[in-house]
Coordinates of C-alpha atoms in Angstrom, one line a residue:
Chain V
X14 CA -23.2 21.9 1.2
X15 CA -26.0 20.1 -0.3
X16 CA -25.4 16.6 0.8
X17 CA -26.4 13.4 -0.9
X18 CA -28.0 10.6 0.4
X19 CA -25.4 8.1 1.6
X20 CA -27.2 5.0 0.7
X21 CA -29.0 4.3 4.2
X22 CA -30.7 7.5 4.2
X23 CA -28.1 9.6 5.7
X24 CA -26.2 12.9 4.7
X25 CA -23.1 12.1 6.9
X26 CA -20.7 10.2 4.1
X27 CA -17.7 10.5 6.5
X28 CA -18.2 10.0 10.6
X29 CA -15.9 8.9 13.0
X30 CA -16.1 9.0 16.3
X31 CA -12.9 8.7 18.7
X32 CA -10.6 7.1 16.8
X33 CA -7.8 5.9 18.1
X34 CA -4.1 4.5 16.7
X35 CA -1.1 3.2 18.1
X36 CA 1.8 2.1 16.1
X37 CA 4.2 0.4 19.0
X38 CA 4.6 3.9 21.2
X39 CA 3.7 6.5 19.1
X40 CA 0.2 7.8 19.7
X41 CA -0.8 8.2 16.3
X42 CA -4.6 9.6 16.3
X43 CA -5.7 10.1 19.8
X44 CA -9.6 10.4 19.8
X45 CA -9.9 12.1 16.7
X46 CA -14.0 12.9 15.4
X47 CA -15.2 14.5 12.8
X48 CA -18.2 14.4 10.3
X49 CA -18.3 15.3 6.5
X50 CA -20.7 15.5 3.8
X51 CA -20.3 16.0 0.5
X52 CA -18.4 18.3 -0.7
X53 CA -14.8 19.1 0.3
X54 CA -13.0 18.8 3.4
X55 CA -9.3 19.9 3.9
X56 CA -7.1 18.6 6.8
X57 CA -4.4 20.8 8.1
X58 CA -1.3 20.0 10.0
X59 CA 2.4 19.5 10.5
X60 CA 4.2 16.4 9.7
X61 CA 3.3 13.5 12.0
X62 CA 0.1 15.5 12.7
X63 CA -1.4 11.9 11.9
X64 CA -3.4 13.5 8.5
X65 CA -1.6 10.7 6.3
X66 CA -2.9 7.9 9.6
X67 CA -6.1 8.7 9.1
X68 CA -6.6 9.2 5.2
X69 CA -5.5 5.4 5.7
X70 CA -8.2 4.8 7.9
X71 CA -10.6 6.1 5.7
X72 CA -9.5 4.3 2.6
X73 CA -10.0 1.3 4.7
X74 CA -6.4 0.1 4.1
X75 CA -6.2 0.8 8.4
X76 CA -7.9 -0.2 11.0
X77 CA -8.0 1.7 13.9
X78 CA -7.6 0.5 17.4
X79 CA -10.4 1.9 18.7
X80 CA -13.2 4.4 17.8
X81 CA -16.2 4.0 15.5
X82 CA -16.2 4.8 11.3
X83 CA -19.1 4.8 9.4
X84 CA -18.3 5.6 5.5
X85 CA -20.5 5.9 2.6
X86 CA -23.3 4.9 5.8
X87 CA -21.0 1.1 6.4
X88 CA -18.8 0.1 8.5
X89 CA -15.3 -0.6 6.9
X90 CA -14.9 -3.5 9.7
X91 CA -17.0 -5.7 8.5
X92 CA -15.5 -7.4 5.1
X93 CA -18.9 -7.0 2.9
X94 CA -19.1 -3.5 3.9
X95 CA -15.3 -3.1 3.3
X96 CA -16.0 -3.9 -0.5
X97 CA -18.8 -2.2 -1.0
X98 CA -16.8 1.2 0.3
X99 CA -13.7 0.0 -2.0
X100 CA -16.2 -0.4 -4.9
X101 CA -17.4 3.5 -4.4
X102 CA -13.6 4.7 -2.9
X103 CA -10.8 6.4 -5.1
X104 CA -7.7 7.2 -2.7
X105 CA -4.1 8.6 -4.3
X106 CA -1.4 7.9 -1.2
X107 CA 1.7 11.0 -0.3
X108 CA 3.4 8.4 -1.9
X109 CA 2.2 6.6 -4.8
X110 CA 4.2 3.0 -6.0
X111 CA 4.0 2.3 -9.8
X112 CA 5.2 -0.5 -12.3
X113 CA 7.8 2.2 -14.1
X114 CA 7.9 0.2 -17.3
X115 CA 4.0 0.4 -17.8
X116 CA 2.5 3.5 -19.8
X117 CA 0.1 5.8 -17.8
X118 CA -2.8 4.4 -19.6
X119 CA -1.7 0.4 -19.0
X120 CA -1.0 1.6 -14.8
X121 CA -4.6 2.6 -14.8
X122 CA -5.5 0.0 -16.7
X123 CA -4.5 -2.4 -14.3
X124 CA -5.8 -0.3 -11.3
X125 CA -9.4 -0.7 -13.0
X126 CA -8.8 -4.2 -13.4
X127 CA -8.4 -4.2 -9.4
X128 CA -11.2 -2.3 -9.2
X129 CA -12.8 -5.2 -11.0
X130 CA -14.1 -3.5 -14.4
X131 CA -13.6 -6.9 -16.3
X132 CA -15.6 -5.5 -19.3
X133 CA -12.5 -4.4 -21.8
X134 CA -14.0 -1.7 -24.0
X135 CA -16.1 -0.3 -21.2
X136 CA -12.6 -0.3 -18.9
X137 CA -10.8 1.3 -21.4
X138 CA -13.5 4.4 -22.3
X139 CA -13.2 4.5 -18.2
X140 CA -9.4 4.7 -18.0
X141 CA -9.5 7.3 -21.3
X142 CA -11.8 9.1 -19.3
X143 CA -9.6 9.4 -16.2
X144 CA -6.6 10.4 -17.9
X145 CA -8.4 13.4 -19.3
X146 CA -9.9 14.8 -16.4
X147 CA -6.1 14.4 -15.2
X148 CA -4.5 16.3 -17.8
X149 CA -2.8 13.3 -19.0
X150 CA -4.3 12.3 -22.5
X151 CA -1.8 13.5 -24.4
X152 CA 1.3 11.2 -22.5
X153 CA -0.5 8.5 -21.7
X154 CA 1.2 6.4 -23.8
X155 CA 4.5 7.7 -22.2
X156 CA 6.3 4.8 -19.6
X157 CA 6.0 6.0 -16.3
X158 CA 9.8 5.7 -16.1
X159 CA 9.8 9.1 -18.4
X160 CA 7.0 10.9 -16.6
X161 CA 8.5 13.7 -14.7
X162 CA 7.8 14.1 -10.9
X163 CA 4.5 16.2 -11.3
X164 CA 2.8 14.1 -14.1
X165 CA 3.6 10.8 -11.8
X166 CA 1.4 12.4 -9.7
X167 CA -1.0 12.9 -12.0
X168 CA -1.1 9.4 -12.8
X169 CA -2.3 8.5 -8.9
X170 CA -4.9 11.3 -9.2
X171 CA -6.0 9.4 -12.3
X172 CA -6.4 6.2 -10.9
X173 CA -8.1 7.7 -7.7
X174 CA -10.7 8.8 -10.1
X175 CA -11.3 5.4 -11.9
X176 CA -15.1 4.6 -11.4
X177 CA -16.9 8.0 -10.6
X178 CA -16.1 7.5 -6.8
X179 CA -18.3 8.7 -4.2
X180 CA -15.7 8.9 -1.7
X181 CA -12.1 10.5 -3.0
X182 CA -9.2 10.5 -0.5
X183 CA -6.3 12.5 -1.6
X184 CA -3.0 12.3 0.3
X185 CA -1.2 15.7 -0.1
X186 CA -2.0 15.7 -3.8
X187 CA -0.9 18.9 -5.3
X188 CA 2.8 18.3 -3.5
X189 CA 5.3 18.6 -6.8
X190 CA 2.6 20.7 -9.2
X191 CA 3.9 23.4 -10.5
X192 CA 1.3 26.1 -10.3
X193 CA 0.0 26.1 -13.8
X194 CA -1.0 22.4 -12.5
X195 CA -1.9 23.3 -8.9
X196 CA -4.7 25.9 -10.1
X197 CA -5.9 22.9 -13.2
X198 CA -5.8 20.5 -10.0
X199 CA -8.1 23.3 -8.1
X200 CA -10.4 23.6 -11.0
X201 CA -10.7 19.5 -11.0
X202 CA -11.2 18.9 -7.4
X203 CA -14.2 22.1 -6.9
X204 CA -15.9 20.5 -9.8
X205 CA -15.4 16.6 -8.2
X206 CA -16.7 17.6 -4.8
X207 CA -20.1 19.2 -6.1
X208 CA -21.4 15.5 -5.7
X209 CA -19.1 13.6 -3.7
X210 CA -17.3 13.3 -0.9
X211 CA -13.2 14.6 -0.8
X212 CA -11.1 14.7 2.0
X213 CA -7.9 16.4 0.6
X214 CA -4.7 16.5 3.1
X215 CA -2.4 19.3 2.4
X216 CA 0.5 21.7 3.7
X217 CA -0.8 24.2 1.2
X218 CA -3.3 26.4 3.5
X219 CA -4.2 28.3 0.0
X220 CA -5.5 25.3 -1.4
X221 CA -7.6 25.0 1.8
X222 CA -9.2 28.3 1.2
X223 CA -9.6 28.2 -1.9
X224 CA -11.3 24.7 -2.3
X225 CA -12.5 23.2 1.3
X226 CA -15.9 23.8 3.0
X227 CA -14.8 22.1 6.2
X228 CA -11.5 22.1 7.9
X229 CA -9.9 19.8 10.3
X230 CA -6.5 21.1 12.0
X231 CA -5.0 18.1 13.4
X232 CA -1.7 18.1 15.8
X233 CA 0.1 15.6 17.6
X234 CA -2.8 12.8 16.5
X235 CA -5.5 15.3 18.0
X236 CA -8.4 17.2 16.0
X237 CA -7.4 20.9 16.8
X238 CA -10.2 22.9 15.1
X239 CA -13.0 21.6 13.2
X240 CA -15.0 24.7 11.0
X241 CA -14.7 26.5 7.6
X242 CA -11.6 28.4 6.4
X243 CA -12.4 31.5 8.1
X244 CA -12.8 29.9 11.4
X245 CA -9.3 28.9 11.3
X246 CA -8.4 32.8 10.1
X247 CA -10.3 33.6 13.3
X248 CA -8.2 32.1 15.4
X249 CA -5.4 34.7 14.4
X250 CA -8.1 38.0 14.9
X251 CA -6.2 40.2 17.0
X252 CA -2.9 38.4 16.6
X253 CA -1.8 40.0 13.2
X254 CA 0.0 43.1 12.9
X255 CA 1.7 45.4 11.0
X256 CA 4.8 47.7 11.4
X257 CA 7.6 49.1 9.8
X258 CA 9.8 46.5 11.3
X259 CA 10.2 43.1 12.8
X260 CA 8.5 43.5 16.2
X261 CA 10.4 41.4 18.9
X262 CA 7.3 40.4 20.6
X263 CA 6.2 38.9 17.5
X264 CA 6.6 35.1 17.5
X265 CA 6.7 34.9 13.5
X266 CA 7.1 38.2 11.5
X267 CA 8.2 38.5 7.5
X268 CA 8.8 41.6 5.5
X269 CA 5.8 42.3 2.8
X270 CA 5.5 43.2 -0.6
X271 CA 4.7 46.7 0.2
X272 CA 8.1 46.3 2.7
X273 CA 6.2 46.2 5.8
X274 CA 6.1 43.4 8.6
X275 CA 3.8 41.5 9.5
X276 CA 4.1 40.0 12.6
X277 CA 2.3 37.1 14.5
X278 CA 2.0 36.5 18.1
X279 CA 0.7 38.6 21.4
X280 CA 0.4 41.9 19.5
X281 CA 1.3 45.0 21.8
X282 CA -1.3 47.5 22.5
X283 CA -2.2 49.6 19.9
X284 CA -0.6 48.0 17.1
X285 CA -1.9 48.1 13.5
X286 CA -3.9 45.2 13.4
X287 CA -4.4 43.1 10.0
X288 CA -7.1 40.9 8.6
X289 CA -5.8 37.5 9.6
X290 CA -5.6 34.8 7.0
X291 CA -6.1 30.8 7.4
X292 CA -2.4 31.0 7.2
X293 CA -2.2 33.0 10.3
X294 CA -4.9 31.3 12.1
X295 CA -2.8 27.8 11.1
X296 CA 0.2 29.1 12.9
X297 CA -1.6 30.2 15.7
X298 CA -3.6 27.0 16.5
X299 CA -0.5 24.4 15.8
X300 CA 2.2 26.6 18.1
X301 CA 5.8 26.0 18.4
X302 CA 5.9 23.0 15.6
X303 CA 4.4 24.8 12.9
X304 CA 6.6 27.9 13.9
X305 CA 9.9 25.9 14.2
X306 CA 8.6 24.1 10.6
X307 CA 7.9 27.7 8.7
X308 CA 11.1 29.7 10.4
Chain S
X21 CA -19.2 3.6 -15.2
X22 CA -20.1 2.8 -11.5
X23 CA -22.0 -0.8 -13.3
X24 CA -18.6 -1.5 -14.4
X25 CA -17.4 -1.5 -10.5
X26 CA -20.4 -4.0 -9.9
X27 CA -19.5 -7.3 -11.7
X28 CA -17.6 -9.1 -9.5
X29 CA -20.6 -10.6 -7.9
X30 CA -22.0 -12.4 -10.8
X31 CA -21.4 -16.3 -10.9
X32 CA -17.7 -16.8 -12.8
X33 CA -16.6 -12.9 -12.8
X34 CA -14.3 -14.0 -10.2
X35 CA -12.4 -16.1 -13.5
X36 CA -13.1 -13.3 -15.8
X37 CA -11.3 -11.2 -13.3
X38 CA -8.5 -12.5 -12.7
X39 CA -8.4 -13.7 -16.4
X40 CA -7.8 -9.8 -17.1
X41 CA -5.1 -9.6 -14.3
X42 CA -2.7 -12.4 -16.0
X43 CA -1.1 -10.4 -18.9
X44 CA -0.8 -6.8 -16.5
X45 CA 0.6 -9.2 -13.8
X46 CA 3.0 -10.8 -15.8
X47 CA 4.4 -7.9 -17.2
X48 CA 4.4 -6.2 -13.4
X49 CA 6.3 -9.4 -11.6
X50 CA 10.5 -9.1 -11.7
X51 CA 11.3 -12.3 -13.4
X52 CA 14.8 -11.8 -13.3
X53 CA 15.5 -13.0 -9.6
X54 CA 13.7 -16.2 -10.5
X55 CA 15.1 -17.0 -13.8
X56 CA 18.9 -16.5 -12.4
X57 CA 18.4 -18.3 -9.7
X58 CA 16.9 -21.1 -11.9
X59 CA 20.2 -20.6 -14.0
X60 CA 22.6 -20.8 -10.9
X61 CA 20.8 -24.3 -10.0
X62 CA 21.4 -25.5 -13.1
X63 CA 25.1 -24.7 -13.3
X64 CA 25.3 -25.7 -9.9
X65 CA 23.6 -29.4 -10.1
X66 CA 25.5 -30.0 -13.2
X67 CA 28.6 -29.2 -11.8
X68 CA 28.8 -31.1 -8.4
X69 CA 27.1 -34.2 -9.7
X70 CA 29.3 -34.9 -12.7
X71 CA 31.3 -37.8 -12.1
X72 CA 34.4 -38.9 -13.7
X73 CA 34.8 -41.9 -12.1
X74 CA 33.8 -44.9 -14.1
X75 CA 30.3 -46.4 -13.7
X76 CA 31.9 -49.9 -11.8
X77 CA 33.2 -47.4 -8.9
X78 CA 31.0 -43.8 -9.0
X79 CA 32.6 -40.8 -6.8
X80 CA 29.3 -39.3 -6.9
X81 CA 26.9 -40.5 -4.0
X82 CA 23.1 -40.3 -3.5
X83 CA 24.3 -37.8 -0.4
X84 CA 26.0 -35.8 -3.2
X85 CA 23.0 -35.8 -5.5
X86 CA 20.9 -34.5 -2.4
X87 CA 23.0 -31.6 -1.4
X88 CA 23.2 -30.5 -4.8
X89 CA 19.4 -30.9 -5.2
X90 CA 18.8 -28.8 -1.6
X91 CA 21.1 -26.5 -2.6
X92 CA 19.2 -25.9 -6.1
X93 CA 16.0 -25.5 -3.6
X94 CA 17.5 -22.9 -1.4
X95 CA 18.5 -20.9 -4.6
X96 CA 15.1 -21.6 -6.2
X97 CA 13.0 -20.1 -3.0
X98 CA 15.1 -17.5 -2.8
X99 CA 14.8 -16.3 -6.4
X100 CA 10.8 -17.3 -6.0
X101 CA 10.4 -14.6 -2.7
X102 CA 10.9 -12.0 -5.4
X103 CA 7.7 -12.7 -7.1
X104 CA 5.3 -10.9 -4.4
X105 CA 7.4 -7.4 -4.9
X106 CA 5.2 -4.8 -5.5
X107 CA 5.3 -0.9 -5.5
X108 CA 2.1 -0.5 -6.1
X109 CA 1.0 -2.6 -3.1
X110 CA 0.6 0.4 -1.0
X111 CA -1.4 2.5 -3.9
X112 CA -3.8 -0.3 -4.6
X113 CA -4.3 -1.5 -1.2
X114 CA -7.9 0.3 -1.0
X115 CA -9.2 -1.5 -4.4
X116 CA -12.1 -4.3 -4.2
X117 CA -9.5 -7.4 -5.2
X118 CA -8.1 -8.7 -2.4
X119 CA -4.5 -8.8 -1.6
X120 CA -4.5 -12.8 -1.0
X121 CA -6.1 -13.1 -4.6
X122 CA -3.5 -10.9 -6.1
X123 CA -0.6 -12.8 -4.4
X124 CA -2.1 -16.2 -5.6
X125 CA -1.8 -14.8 -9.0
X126 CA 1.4 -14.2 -8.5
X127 CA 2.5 -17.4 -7.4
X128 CA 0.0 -19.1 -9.8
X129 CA 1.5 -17.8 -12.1
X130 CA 5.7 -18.7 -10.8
X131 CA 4.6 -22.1 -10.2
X132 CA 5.2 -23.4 -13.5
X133 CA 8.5 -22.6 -14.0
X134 CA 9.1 -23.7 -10.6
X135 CA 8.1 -26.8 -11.5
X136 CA 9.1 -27.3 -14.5
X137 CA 12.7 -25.9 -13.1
X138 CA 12.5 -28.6 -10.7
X139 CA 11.1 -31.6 -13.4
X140 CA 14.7 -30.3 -15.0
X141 CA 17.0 -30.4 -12.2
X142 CA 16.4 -33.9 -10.5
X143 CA 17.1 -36.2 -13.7
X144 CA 20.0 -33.4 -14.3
X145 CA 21.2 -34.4 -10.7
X146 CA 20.7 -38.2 -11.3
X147 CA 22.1 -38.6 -15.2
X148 CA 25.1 -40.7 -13.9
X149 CA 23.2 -42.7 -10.8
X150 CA 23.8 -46.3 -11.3
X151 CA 22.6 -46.8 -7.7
X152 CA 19.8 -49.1 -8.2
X153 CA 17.6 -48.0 -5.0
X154 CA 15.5 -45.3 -5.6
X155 CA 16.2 -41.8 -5.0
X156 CA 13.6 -39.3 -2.5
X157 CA 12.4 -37.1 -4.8
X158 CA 9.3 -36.4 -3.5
X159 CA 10.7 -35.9 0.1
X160 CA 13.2 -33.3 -1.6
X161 CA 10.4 -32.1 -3.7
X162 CA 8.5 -31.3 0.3
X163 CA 11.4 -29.2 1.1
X164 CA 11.6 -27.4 -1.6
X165 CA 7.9 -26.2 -1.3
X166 CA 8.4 -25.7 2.3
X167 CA 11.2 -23.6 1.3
X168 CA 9.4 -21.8 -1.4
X169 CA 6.5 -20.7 0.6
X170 CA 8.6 -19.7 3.5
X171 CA 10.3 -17.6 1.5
X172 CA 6.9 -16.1 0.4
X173 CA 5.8 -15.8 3.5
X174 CA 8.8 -14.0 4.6
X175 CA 8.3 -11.7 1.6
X176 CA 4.9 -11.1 2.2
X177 CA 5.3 -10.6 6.1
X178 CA 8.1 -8.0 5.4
X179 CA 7.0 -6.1 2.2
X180 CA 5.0 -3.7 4.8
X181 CA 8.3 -2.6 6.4
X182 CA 10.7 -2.4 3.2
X183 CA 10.5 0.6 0.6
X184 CA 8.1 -0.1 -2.2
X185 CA 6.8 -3.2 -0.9
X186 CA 10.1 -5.0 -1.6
X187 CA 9.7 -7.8 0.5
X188 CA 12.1 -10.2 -1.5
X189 CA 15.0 -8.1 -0.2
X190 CA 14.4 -8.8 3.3
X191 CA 13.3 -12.8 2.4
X192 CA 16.7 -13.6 1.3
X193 CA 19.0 -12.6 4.3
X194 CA 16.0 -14.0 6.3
X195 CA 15.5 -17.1 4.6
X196 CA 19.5 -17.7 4.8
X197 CA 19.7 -17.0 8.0
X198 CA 16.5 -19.7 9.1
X199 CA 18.7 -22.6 6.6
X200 CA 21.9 -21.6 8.8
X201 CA 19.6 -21.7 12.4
X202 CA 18.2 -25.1 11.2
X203 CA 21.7 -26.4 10.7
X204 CA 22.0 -26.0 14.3
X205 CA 18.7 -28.2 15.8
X206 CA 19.6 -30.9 17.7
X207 CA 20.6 -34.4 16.2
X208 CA 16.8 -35.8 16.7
X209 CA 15.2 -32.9 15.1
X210 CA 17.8 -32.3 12.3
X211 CA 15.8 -31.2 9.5
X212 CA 19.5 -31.0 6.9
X213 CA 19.7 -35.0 6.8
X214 CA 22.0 -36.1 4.3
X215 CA 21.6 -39.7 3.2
X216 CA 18.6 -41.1 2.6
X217 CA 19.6 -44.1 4.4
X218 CA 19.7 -42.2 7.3
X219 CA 17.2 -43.8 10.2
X220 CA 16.6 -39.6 11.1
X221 CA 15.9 -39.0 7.3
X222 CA 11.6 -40.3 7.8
X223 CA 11.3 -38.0 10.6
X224 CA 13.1 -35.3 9.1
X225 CA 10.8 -35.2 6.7
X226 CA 7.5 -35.3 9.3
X227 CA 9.4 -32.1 10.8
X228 CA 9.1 -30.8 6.9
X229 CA 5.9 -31.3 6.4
X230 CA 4.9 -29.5 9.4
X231 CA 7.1 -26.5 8.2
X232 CA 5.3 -26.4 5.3
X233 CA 2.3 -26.3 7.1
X234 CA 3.7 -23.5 9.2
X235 CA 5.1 -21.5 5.8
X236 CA 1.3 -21.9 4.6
X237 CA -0.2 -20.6 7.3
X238 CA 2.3 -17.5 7.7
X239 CA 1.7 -16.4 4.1
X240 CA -2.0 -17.2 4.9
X241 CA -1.8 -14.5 7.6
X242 CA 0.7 -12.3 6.0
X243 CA -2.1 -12.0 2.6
X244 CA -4.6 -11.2 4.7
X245 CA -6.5 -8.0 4.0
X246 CA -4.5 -5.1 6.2
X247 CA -8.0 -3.2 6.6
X248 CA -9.2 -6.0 8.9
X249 CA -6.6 -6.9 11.5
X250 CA -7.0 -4.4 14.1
X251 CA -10.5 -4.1 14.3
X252 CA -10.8 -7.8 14.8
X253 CA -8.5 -7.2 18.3
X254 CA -11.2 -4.7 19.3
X255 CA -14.6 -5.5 17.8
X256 CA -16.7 -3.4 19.7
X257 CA -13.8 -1.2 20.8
X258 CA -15.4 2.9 21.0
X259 CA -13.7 5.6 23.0
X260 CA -15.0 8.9 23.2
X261 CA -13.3 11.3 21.4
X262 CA -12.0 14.4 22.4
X263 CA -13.9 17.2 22.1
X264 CA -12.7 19.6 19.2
X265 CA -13.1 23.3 19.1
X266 CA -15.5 23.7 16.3
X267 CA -15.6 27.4 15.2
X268 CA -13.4 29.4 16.5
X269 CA -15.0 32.4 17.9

């Protein structure tokens, strides 16, 4: 990673330090650190892992209960450092709300107006500009209402995007591609993190590999494993093996292309081991959850 | 383009700003709530204060024409707590414009037709007075902007808890359900007073002003910026984190 300077002299763009949040008893994040600089960094986990808890965080839209966060070299809890991050912050939620009888171009249109680009001509070059790198020039004219699933999403990315942000939060964003889109979405984000900051949350552990520098494995509100992809594919070294059939010992075991088994768990003694994959090393690290969620 | 992101600093960009957030907002509020209800007041003043009665001996008393006014401001609120719905709240919560600027436009923007509903309704309500003392507008006029802005503030409070941020839903059972609790206050404290002649009807309407002050207040807190709320609990809060395996080898 190369790392730019993030405006008080520092590399670190991301760094929190024990954060903590409650909402009524569940135990959201539970100390959770972690450091990035630019470039990409993935986070991995099951549902109510707390990913989606902390993007929130760190588009400044939650507060934690308790821990430090430093972004773009601010702190989000003071209000003038709050706008200056929003100023320099694109964020596209899971779940992205739009007004379904504006076009795509008039929805981001109004996001850049909230992301107070009064100057007309310039706002409008701006939103033309995001809808490109989104795929979306060609329906942006299109009501929302008749976008299908996949180009809604599209339409968050585009918005996310408004303003050249330093800091990009994205919120399970290839969920509903279709794969021609997922790889066009790929090819996007690699270029967008060369100089900036993106925190991508996913279920996709290919995406991971193929795009992240860092990854956080979260569980249960906890930070798991913090390292590159094949630190997580580590984890499963020794775990992973192969044999004709589905090996009772194995805790997780599908039937290959080339109709062999793999299997994952406490491999037996002299088994056939295989190179693990962040897939494998996933499954490993998050136990019974991610195995009940995959069976 | 980051200049762009840069302006609202300067001197006046604030009016500039929200200049460019009328016509998007418009088109982005549901009118339809407000404008029915608007209708339903109409129908409904016109219909319980017409008197057939002749002038010398009118069936239609001031305590009629108050009902049916505070009736038409129950139905107004509630069509007005539609006016903060937005899907897009949680999408655009991150973005530099604050929430309580964007709900002011809102309302700036509702008030006018409130108002101008209202102007409509009270000489609608009063077309066949002959009483010659005059009639409490303005306290009427107090209620129904402490009903309005309760049912905003109800909106607002609950549009984090209902799907896409549609907080007029929940402001209508709620609202009802406040009307139907304060039919129930004790004599002293009713704030429902009927005749204007009433001895309880000046105190009723100290008891309204400070619910308007309370509705205020609540919407105050409900537009305030989500980012901020927790931290100010725990300013200096910091617990150590957890260590987390970094690498895995």
């Amino acid at each position: 990673m190369t790392g730019l300077d993030d405006g008080n002299g520092g590399k670190q763009r991301v760094r929190l330090q024990g954060i903590e949040k409650r909402f009524l008893r569940t135990r959201a994040l539970d100390g959770v650190s972690l450091d990035a600089g630019t470039g990409i960094l993935g986070l991995l986990g099951p549902n109510g892992a707390g990913k989606t808890t902390l993007l929130r965080i760190l588009a400044t839209i939650l507060a934690p209960d308790a821990g430090e966060v430093r972004l773009l070299g601010r702190n989000p809890s003071r209000s003038r450092d709050r706008l200056e991050i929003r100023r320099r912050l694109g964020y596209m939620p899971q779940e992205p709300g739009f007004h379904r009888n504006f076009t795509a171009f008039e929805f981001v249109d109004y996001v850049a107006i909230l992301k107070e680009m009064t100057h007309r001509p310039r706002r409008h070059q701006e939103v033309r500009r995001a809808l490109e790198l989104s795929g979306l020039e060609s329906v942006s004219g299109k009501k929302i209402r008749a976008l299908s699933g996949g180009m809604r999403r599209r339409v968050a990315l585009a918005q996310s995007l408004l303003g050249d942000p330093d800091l990009l939060i994205l919120d399970e964003p290839t969920a509903g591609l279709d794969p021609e889109q997922r790889l066009r979405f790929r090819d996007m984000v690699s270029r967008l993190g060369e100089d900036r900051t993106i925190v991508v949350s996913t279920h996709q552990t290919e995406d991971v590999a193929a795009l992240c520098q860092q990854v956080v494995v979260m569980n249960a509100g906890r930070v798991l494993l913090t390292g590159a992809p094949r630190d997580v594919a580590e984890v499963a070294r020794g775990h992973v093996w192969l044999a004709d059939g589905r090996d009772p010992r194995a805790r997780l075991a599908w039937r290959t292309a080339e109709g062999r088994h793999r299997n994952i768990g406490d491999a037996p003694p002299g088994a056939e081991l295989a190179e693990p994959t962040i897939e494998d090393g996933y499954l490993l690290l998050v136990g019974e959850r991610a195995f009940s969620e995959a069976a | 383009m980051r200049s762009a992101t840069r302006i609202a600093d300067r001197r006046g960009a604030r009016v500039e700003h929200v200049g460019e957030l009328l016509r998007p907002t418009i088109r982005a509020m549901r009118w339809t709530p407000p404008l029915t209800a608007a209708c339903l007041a109409f129908v409904q003043v016109f219909v319980q204060t017409r008197d057939v009665c002749p002038p010398s001996a009118p069936c239609v008393g001031p305590e009629v024409r108050v009902l049916a006014l505070r009736i038409a401001a129950i139905l107004l609120a509630l069509g007005t707590s539609f006016i903060l719905d937005d899907p897009t709240e949680d999408t655009t919560a991150h973005l530099p414009t604050p929430l309580w600027l964007r709900r002011a436009v809102r309302v700036g923007l509702a008030a006018p037709l409130l108002a101008v509903t209202w102007a409509l309704l009270v000489p609608l309500a009063m077309r066949s007075s002959v009483d010659p003392r005059p009639f409490p507008t303005g306290a009427l006029t107090l209620e129904l902007a402490a009903l309005t802005i309760w049912a905003l503030a109800v909106s607002a409070s609950s549009a984090r808890f209902v799907p896409e941020g549609m907080g007029g839903v929940a402001a209508g059972p709620i609202l009802l359900g406040l009307v139907a609790a304060a039919n129930y206050l004790p004599r002293r404290m009713a704030l429902f007073v009927l005749d204007p002649q009433d001895p309880r009807w000046q105190g009723a309407h100290d008891l309204w002003r400070l619910v308007l002050f309370a509705a205020i207040a609540t919407l105050l807190v409900a537009s305030r910026d989500p980012g901020r709320a927790s931290l100010r609990r725990h300013p200096h809060a910091s617990v150590a984190g957890r260590p987390a395996r970094t690498g895995a080898r």
